[in-house]
mmCIF file of C-alpha atoms in Angstrom:
data_model
loop_
_atom_site.group_PDB
_atom_site.id
_atom_site.type_symbol
_atom_site.label_atom_id
_atom_site.label_comp_id
_atom_site.label_asym_id
_atom_site.label_seq_id
_atom_site.Cartn_x
_atom_site.Cartn_y
_atom_site.Cartn_z
ATOM 1 C CA MET V 81 -58.043 -10.502 15.004
ATOM 2 C CA PHE V 82 -56.672 -10.016 11.525
ATOM 3 C CA PRO V 83 -54.012 -7.395 12.449
ATOM 4 C CA ALA V 84 -52.871 -9.618 15.299
ATOM 5 C CA ILE V 85 -52.467 -12.581 12.945
ATOM 6 C CA VAL V 86 -50.481 -10.459 10.473
ATOM 7 C CA CYS V 87 -48.304 -9.130 13.291
ATOM 8 C CA CYS V 88 -47.689 -12.642 14.572
ATOM 9 C CA ARG V 89 -46.770 -13.963 11.127
ATOM 10 C CA ARG V 90 -44.513 -10.969 10.497
ATOM 11 C CA SER V 91 -42.778 -11.475 13.825
ATOM 12 C CA SER V 92 -42.292 -15.160 13.038
ATOM 13 C CA PHE V 93 -40.904 -14.295 9.598
ATOM 14 C CA LEU V 94 -38.445 -11.796 11.066
ATOM 15 C CA ARG V 95 -37.255 -14.346 13.602
ATOM 16 C CA SER V 96 -36.792 -16.932 10.817
ATOM 17 C CA SER V 97 -34.972 -14.414 8.632
ATOM 18 C CA SER V 98 -32.731 -13.411 11.521
ATOM 19 C CA PHE V 99 -31.981 -17.055 12.241
ATOM 20 C CA PHE V 100 -31.177 -17.639 8.558
ATOM 21 C CA GLN V 101 -28.791 -14.650 8.447
ATOM 22 C CA GLU V 102 -27.090 -15.744 11.661
ATOM 23 C CA THR V 103 -26.676 -19.256 10.251
ATOM 24 C CA LYS V 104 -25.086 -17.843 7.084
ATOM 25 C CA ARG V 105 -22.689 -15.757 9.146
ATOM 26 C CA CYS V 106 -21.799 -18.784 11.230
ATOM 27 C CA PHE V 107 -21.082 -20.913 8.147
ATOM 28 C CA ARG V 108 -19.066 -18.087 6.582
ATOM 29 C CA SER V 109 -17.030 -17.639 9.751
ATOM 30 C CA THR V 110 -16.400 -21.374 10.006
ATOM 31 C CA ALA V 111 -15.334 -21.598 6.365
ATOM 32 C CA LEU V 112 -12.985 -18.633 6.775
ATOM 33 C CA SER V 113 -11.483 -20.167 9.903
ATOM 34 C CA MET V 114 -10.953 -23.472 8.108
ATOM 35 C CA GLN V 115 -9.323 -21.669 5.178
ATOM 36 C CA GLN V 116 -7.018 -19.753 7.507
ATOM 37 C CA ASN V 117 -6.044 -22.953 9.277
ATOM 38 C CA GLU V 118 -5.376 -24.622 5.960
ATOM 39 C CA ASP V 119 -3.273 -21.676 4.775
ATOM 40 C CA SER V 120 -1.280 -21.582 7.994
ATOM 41 C CA SER V 121 -0.466 -25.272 7.809
ATOM 42 C CA SER V 122 1.005 -25.244 4.302
ATOM 43 C CA GLY V 123 3.621 -23.258 2.431
ATOM 44 C CA VAL V 124 3.522 -21.290 -0.777
ATOM 45 C CA PHE V 125 4.916 -24.409 -2.487
ATOM 46 C CA ARG V 126 4.104 -28.024 -1.617
ATOM 47 C CA SER V 127 7.790 -28.420 -0.854
ATOM 48 C CA VAL V 128 10.915 -26.344 -1.466
ATOM 49 C CA GLY V 129 14.162 -28.213 -1.995
ATOM 50 C CA PHE V 130 17.659 -26.792 -1.536
ATOM 51 C CA ILE V 131 20.633 -28.325 -3.293
ATOM 52 C CA GLY V 132 23.665 -26.830 -1.611
ATOM 53 C CA VAL V 133 23.244 -25.358 1.864
ATOM 54 C CA GLY V 134 25.787 -22.568 2.155
ATOM 55 C CA LYS V 135 25.406 -19.047 3.501
ATOM 56 C CA MET V 136 23.106 -17.887 0.722
ATOM 57 C CA ALA V 137 20.811 -20.897 1.086
ATOM 58 C CA GLU V 138 20.531 -20.339 4.830
ATOM 59 C CA ALA V 139 19.963 -16.646 4.170
ATOM 60 C CA MET V 140 16.809 -17.756 2.332
ATOM 61 C CA ILE V 141 15.768 -20.595 4.636
ATOM 62 C CA HIS V 142 15.734 -18.559 7.850
ATOM 63 C CA PRO V 143 13.293 -15.790 6.786
ATOM 64 C CA MET V 144 11.090 -18.240 4.884
ATOM 65 C CA ILE V 145 10.535 -20.262 8.062
ATOM 66 C CA GLN V 146 10.467 -17.257 10.396
ATOM 67 C CA SER V 147 7.849 -15.436 8.309
ATOM 68 C CA GLY V 148 5.688 -18.565 8.060
ATOM 69 C CA LEU V 149 5.840 -18.561 4.268
ATOM 70 C CA GLN V 150 7.206 -22.109 4.165
ATOM 71 C CA PRO V 151 7.104 -24.422 7.202
ATOM 72 C CA ALA V 152 10.318 -26.247 8.068
ATOM 73 C CA GLU V 153 8.516 -29.565 7.456
ATOM 74 C CA ASP V 154 7.982 -28.525 3.828
ATOM 75 C CA ILE V 155 11.642 -27.776 3.143
ATOM 76 C CA CYS V 156 14.069 -30.473 2.006
ATOM 77 C CA LEU V 157 17.856 -30.127 1.895
ATOM 78 C CA TYR V 158 20.791 -31.869 0.284
ATOM 79 C CA ASP V 159 24.449 -31.044 0.718
ATOM 80 C CA VAL V 160 27.612 -33.108 0.399
ATOM 81 C CA SER V 161 28.641 -31.957 3.888
ATOM 82 C CA THR V 162 26.839 -33.849 6.653
ATOM 83 C CA CYS V 163 28.219 -31.349 9.182
ATOM 84 C CA VAL V 164 26.405 -28.518 7.409
ATOM 85 C CA LEU V 165 23.175 -30.503 7.293
ATOM 86 C CA ASP V 166 23.425 -31.414 10.982
ATOM 87 C CA ALA V 167 23.928 -27.761 11.915
ATOM 88 C CA VAL V 168 20.928 -26.612 9.868
ATOM 89 C CA THR V 169 18.598 -29.338 11.178
ATOM 90 C CA GLN V 170 19.522 -28.438 14.752
ATOM 91 C CA LYS V 171 18.764 -24.800 14.065
ATOM 92 C CA TYR V 172 15.472 -25.520 12.267
ATOM 93 C CA PRO V 173 13.751 -28.582 13.791
ATOM 94 C CA GLY V 174 11.487 -30.462 11.415
ATOM 95 C CA ILE V 175 13.382 -29.668 8.253
ATOM 96 C CA GLU V 176 13.795 -32.670 5.920
ATOM 97 C CA ILE V 177 17.057 -34.118 4.627
ATOM 98 C CA GLY V 178 17.200 -35.695 1.173
ATOM 99 C CA GLN V 179 19.229 -38.835 0.549
ATOM 100 C CA SER V 180 20.415 -37.505 -2.810
ATOM 101 C CA MET V 181 19.883 -34.609 -5.191
ATOM 102 C CA GLN V 182 17.337 -36.663 -7.096
ATOM 103 C CA ASP V 183 15.492 -37.382 -3.846
ATOM 104 C CA VAL V 184 15.178 -33.631 -3.225
ATOM 105 C CA VAL V 185 13.971 -33.097 -6.806
ATOM 106 C CA ASN V 186 11.354 -35.846 -6.445
ATOM 107 C CA ARG V 187 9.965 -34.286 -3.252
ATOM 108 C CA SER V 188 9.905 -30.630 -4.317
ATOM 109 C CA ASP V 189 7.969 -28.301 -6.589
ATOM 110 C CA LEU V 190 10.671 -25.636 -6.338
ATOM 111 C CA ILE V 191 14.381 -26.460 -6.374
ATOM 112 C CA VAL V 192 16.774 -23.784 -5.118
ATOM 113 C CA CYS V 193 20.219 -24.436 -6.559
ATOM 114 C CA ALA V 194 22.816 -22.893 -4.259
ATOM 115 C CA VAL V 195 25.952 -24.911 -4.973
ATOM 116 C CA LYS V 196 29.318 -23.290 -5.639
ATOM 117 C CA PRO V 197 29.747 -22.267 -9.310
ATOM 118 C CA GLN V 198 32.696 -24.652 -9.791
ATOM 119 C CA ASN V 199 30.471 -27.598 -8.816
ATOM 120 C CA LEU V 200 27.952 -26.865 -11.552
ATOM 121 C CA GLY V 201 29.470 -29.100 -14.206
ATOM 122 C CA ALA V 202 28.215 -31.894 -16.443
ATOM 123 C CA GLU V 203 28.471 -34.409 -13.606
ATOM 124 C CA PHE V 204 26.052 -32.345 -11.548
ATOM 125 C CA PHE V 205 23.254 -32.678 -14.085
ATOM 126 C CA THR V 206 23.780 -36.395 -14.626
ATOM 127 C CA GLN V 207 22.557 -36.890 -11.038
ATOM 128 C CA ILE V 208 19.254 -35.071 -11.630
ATOM 129 C CA GLN V 209 16.215 -35.898 -13.742
ATOM 130 C CA PRO V 210 13.653 -33.115 -13.272
ATOM 131 C CA THR V 211 10.031 -33.286 -14.350
ATOM 132 C CA PRO V 212 8.619 -30.766 -16.854
ATOM 133 C CA ASP V 213 6.845 -28.949 -13.996
ATOM 134 C CA THR V 214 9.887 -28.658 -11.716
ATOM 135 C CA ILE V 215 10.914 -25.031 -11.198
ATOM 136 C CA LEU V 216 14.636 -24.384 -10.760
ATOM 137 C CA LEU V 217 15.573 -21.217 -8.865
ATOM 138 C CA SER V 218 19.283 -20.448 -9.168
ATOM 139 C CA VAL V 219 21.109 -18.145 -6.761
ATOM 140 C CA ILE V 220 24.512 -18.871 -8.333
ATOM 141 C CA ALA V 221 26.406 -15.831 -9.564
ATOM 142 C CA GLY V 222 27.592 -15.980 -13.156
ATOM 143 C CA SER V 223 25.538 -19.022 -14.190
ATOM 144 C CA PRO V 224 23.096 -18.189 -17.014
ATOM 145 C CA MET V 225 19.700 -19.811 -17.421
ATOM 146 C CA SER V 226 20.990 -21.736 -20.439
ATOM 147 C CA THR V 227 23.184 -23.805 -18.095
ATOM 148 C CA PHE V 228 20.098 -25.256 -16.418
ATOM 149 C CA LEU V 229 18.038 -25.495 -19.607
ATOM 150 C CA ASP V 230 20.829 -27.547 -21.184
ATOM 151 C CA GLY V 231 20.884 -29.638 -17.999
ATOM 152 C CA GLY V 232 17.272 -30.767 -18.458
ATOM 153 C CA PHE V 233 15.215 -28.178 -16.578
ATOM 154 C CA MET V 234 12.383 -26.542 -18.500
ATOM 155 C CA LYS V 235 11.302 -23.876 -16.022
ATOM 156 C CA VAL V 236 14.196 -21.766 -14.774
ATOM 157 C CA VAL V 237 14.441 -18.693 -12.568
ATOM 158 C CA ARG V 238 17.770 -16.927 -12.240
ATOM 159 C CA SER V 239 18.236 -14.597 -9.279
ATOM 160 C CA MET V 240 20.918 -12.531 -7.607
ATOM 161 C CA PRO V 241 20.161 -12.033 -3.884
ATOM 162 C CA ASN V 242 22.591 -10.565 -1.362
ATOM 163 C CA THR V 243 23.615 -11.442 2.188
ATOM 164 C CA PRO V 244 21.343 -8.950 4.050
ATOM 165 C CA ALA V 245 18.658 -11.499 3.176
ATOM 166 C CA GLN V 246 19.752 -13.203 6.399
ATOM 167 C CA ILE V 247 17.894 -10.542 8.370
ATOM 168 C CA GLY V 248 15.046 -10.083 5.894
ATOM 169 C CA LYS V 249 16.596 -6.972 4.292
ATOM 170 C CA GLY V 250 17.992 -8.457 1.103
ATOM 171 C CA MET V 251 17.816 -7.124 -2.445
ATOM 172 C CA THR V 252 17.150 -9.672 -5.183
ATOM 173 C CA VAL V 253 17.016 -9.119 -8.936
ATOM 174 C CA TRP V 254 15.526 -11.981 -10.945
ATOM 175 C CA CYS V 255 14.336 -13.142 -14.337
ATOM 176 C CA ALA V 256 12.587 -16.276 -15.559
ATOM 177 C CA THR V 257 11.883 -18.363 -18.630
ATOM 178 C CA GLU V 258 8.698 -17.394 -20.419
ATOM 179 C CA ASN V 259 6.960 -20.716 -19.703
ATOM 180 C CA LEU V 260 6.366 -19.912 -16.026
ATOM 181 C CA SER V 261 2.688 -19.263 -15.404
ATOM 182 C CA THR V 262 1.419 -16.090 -13.755
ATOM 183 C CA ASN V 263 0.687 -18.050 -10.593
ATOM 184 C CA GLU V 264 4.177 -19.564 -10.541
ATOM 185 C CA ARG V 265 5.743 -16.115 -10.946
ATOM 186 C CA ARG V 266 3.595 -14.836 -8.104
ATOM 187 C CA LYS V 267 4.856 -17.648 -5.877
ATOM 188 C CA ILE V 268 8.471 -16.884 -6.793
ATOM 189 C CA GLU V 269 7.829 -13.246 -5.876
ATOM 190 C CA GLN V 270 6.526 -14.356 -2.490
ATOM 191 C CA VAL V 271 9.592 -16.484 -1.840
ATOM 192 C CA LEU V 272 12.030 -13.745 -2.847
ATOM 193 C CA SER V 273 10.070 -11.078 -0.952
ATOM 194 C CA SER V 274 10.229 -13.088 2.269
ATOM 195 C CA PHE V 275 13.817 -11.990 2.812
ATOM 196 C CA GLY V 276 13.737 -8.438 1.441
ATOM 197 C CA LYS V 277 12.844 -6.616 -1.748
ATOM 198 C CA GLN V 278 12.763 -8.148 -5.200
ATOM 199 C CA VAL V 279 12.856 -6.684 -8.692
ATOM 200 C CA PHE V 280 11.899 -8.631 -11.816
ATOM 201 C CA VAL V 281 13.746 -7.901 -15.074
ATOM 202 C CA ASP V 282 12.828 -9.314 -18.472
ATOM 203 C CA ASP V 283 16.396 -9.245 -19.790
ATOM 204 C CA GLU V 284 18.894 -11.662 -18.255
ATOM 205 C CA ASN V 285 21.745 -9.223 -18.920
ATOM 206 C CA PHE V 286 20.466 -7.103 -16.049
ATOM 207 C CA ILE V 287 21.228 -9.961 -13.663
ATOM 208 C CA ASP V 288 24.933 -9.709 -14.469
ATOM 209 C CA MET V 289 24.761 -5.937 -14.049
ATOM 210 C CA SER V 290 23.035 -6.226 -10.671
ATOM 211 C CA THR V 291 25.740 -8.573 -9.407
ATOM 212 C CA SER V 292 28.217 -5.689 -9.254
ATOM 213 C CA ILE V 293 25.722 -3.375 -7.495
ATOM 214 C CA SER V 294 23.381 -5.195 -5.149
ATOM 215 C CA GLY V 295 25.123 -8.573 -5.201
ATOM 216 C CA SER V 296 28.623 -7.391 -4.286
ATOM 217 C CA GLY V 297 27.422 -4.047 -2.914
ATOM 218 C CA PRO V 298 27.294 -5.116 0.750
ATOM 219 C CA ALA V 299 31.043 -5.822 0.617
ATOM 220 C CA TYR V 300 31.660 -2.252 -0.569
ATOM 221 C CA ILE V 301 29.513 -0.885 2.242
ATOM 222 C CA PHE V 302 31.276 -3.035 4.828
ATOM 223 C CA MET V 303 34.650 -1.853 3.564
ATOM 224 C CA LEU V 304 33.522 1.772 3.823
ATOM 225 C CA MET V 305 32.162 1.013 7.273
ATOM 226 C CA GLU V 306 35.467 -0.535 8.308
ATOM 227 C CA ALA V 307 37.462 2.443 7.031
ATOM 228 C CA MET V 308 35.238 4.962 8.820
ATOM 229 C CA ILE V 309 35.389 3.018 12.106
ATOM 230 C CA ASP V 310 39.180 2.749 11.885
ATOM 231 C CA ALA V 311 39.380 6.489 11.176
ATOM 232 C CA GLY V 312 37.266 7.149 14.268
ATOM 233 C CA VAL V 313 39.559 5.009 16.406
ATOM 234 C CA HIS V 314 42.586 6.821 14.965
ATOM 235 C CA MET V 315 41.000 10.132 16.006
ATOM 236 C CA GLY V 316 40.638 8.910 19.587
ATOM 237 C CA PHE V 317 37.202 7.278 19.883
ATOM 238 C CA SER V 318 36.904 3.854 21.459
ATOM 239 C CA ARG V 319 36.109 1.171 18.887
ATOM 240 C CA PRO V 320 32.589 0.499 20.284
ATOM 241 C CA THR V 321 31.783 4.237 20.163
ATOM 242 C CA ALA V 322 33.218 4.643 16.655
ATOM 243 C CA THR V 323 31.228 1.578 15.532
ATOM 244 C CA THR V 324 27.986 3.008 16.914
ATOM 245 C CA LEU V 325 28.601 6.364 15.215
ATOM 246 C CA VAL V 326 29.287 4.762 11.846
ATOM 247 C CA HIS V 327 26.461 2.206 11.988
ATOM 248 C CA GLN V 328 23.834 4.799 12.842
ATOM 249 C CA THR V 329 25.191 7.295 10.322
ATOM 250 C CA LEU V 330 24.992 4.803 7.468
ATOM 251 C CA LEU V 331 21.573 3.536 8.556
ATOM 252 C CA GLY V 332 20.103 6.991 9.136
ATOM 253 C CA SER V 333 21.474 8.390 5.876
ATOM 254 C CA THR V 334 20.037 5.484 3.877
ATOM 255 C CA LEU V 335 16.610 5.736 5.499
ATOM 256 C CA TYR V 336 16.642 9.527 5.063
ATOM 257 C CA ALA V 337 17.411 9.199 1.347
ATOM 258 C CA MET V 338 14.674 6.596 0.916
ATOM 259 C CA GLU V 339 12.062 8.597 2.811
ATOM 260 C CA THR V 340 12.741 11.961 1.171
ATOM 261 C CA GLY V 341 13.184 10.548 -2.330
ATOM 262 C CA GLU V 342 15.616 13.363 -3.083
ATOM 263 C CA HIS V 343 18.541 12.949 -5.471
ATOM 264 C CA PRO V 344 21.738 12.099 -3.546
ATOM 265 C CA VAL V 345 23.490 15.234 -4.827
ATOM 266 C CA ILE V 346 20.802 17.399 -3.219
ATOM 267 C CA LEU V 347 21.136 15.558 0.073
ATOM 268 C CA ARG V 348 24.913 15.819 -0.067
ATOM 269 C CA ASN V 349 24.808 19.546 -0.780
ATOM 270 C CA SER V 350 22.479 20.065 2.185
ATOM 271 C CA VAL V 351 25.248 18.732 4.457
ATOM 272 C CA THR V 352 28.120 20.506 2.674
ATOM 273 C CA SER V 353 28.722 24.100 3.782
ATOM 274 C CA PRO V 354 31.100 26.250 1.717
ATOM 275 C CA ALA V 355 34.674 25.973 2.993
ATOM 276 C CA GLY V 356 33.479 23.651 5.772
ATOM 277 C CA THR V 357 34.847 20.390 7.087
ATOM 278 C CA THR V 358 32.486 18.280 4.940
ATOM 279 C CA ALA V 359 33.535 20.171 1.796
ATOM 280 C CA SER V 360 37.165 19.560 2.698
ATOM 281 C CA ALA V 361 36.537 15.835 3.242
ATOM 282 C CA ILE V 362 34.677 15.482 -0.069
ATOM 283 C CA TYR V 363 37.537 17.276 -1.813
ATOM 284 C CA GLU V 364 39.899 14.573 -0.537
ATOM 285 C CA LEU V 365 37.524 11.829 -1.697
ATOM 286 C CA GLU V 366 37.323 13.366 -5.159
ATOM 287 C CA ASN V 367 41.123 13.687 -5.319
ATOM 288 C CA GLY V 368 41.336 10.010 -4.430
ATOM 289 C CA LYS V 369 39.038 9.249 -7.403
ATOM 290 C CA PHE V 370 36.352 7.861 -5.109
ATOM 291 C CA ARG V 371 33.695 7.814 -7.845
ATOM 292 C CA THR V 372 36.017 6.187 -10.379
ATOM 293 C CA VAL V 373 37.024 3.471 -7.943
ATOM 294 C CA ILE V 374 33.343 2.684 -7.247
ATOM 295 C CA LYS V 375 32.514 2.578 -10.965
ATOM 296 C CA ASP V 376 35.499 0.365 -11.766
ATOM 297 C CA ALA V 377 34.595 -2.053 -8.961
#
């Protein structure tokens, strides 16, 4: 009798233990599901406000919404052009429109300032009264952080993104005032990473330097692209064929350089045979001071 009683009690204990473990797993699964639902229904910031809705602002808005980082309902816009606002709201249903710049500031934790540099005068700041916790993210070329600090903002991020951000392939260099917390910097990284790569620098001077490389760089690439396509057409290719050749050549060469990690001179030499056509073409580029023109630009 005794072994049977022990066996029965042991079996009952195992069933109770199994039930307890299953209950814990169920609670854990439910909690995780609730957390995921909560995360998916809110953005990285409570609300992100845009003052000025030009090409660069939309280059940021599109990937932020598309990636799910910030829902359209948690983005608020203000622009002096109602036509621009109407176009953006039609493209992104649910996005909010502020009645004034101050209205956008009141609603948002993060303010993205994307107005034209000439509009960033004393009158601009008289229309805004930020709170001490408001974070100002500037994407305006040539405007130092001191401009916004003097205008009443205490937490300022200065950035230099570029237009490939519109397809999530942008390059952004940024710096920030020292009073941003680690968590706030992490959130800024998430925002800037939603439309490409981002690099933080601790010296604001590097922002001005990056403007001439990654900021204006796409224009240089497009000009090179245009020249190569036109050269192809001049040689006899149809424009669509020449365009395909140039697009894929630039894309493939860039990806190849990134994947191999080799110095560009090594990659160039691997394509350049002595007394070959590539060597002849590079000779003409060097005679035309190609490197000097790029440096001076």
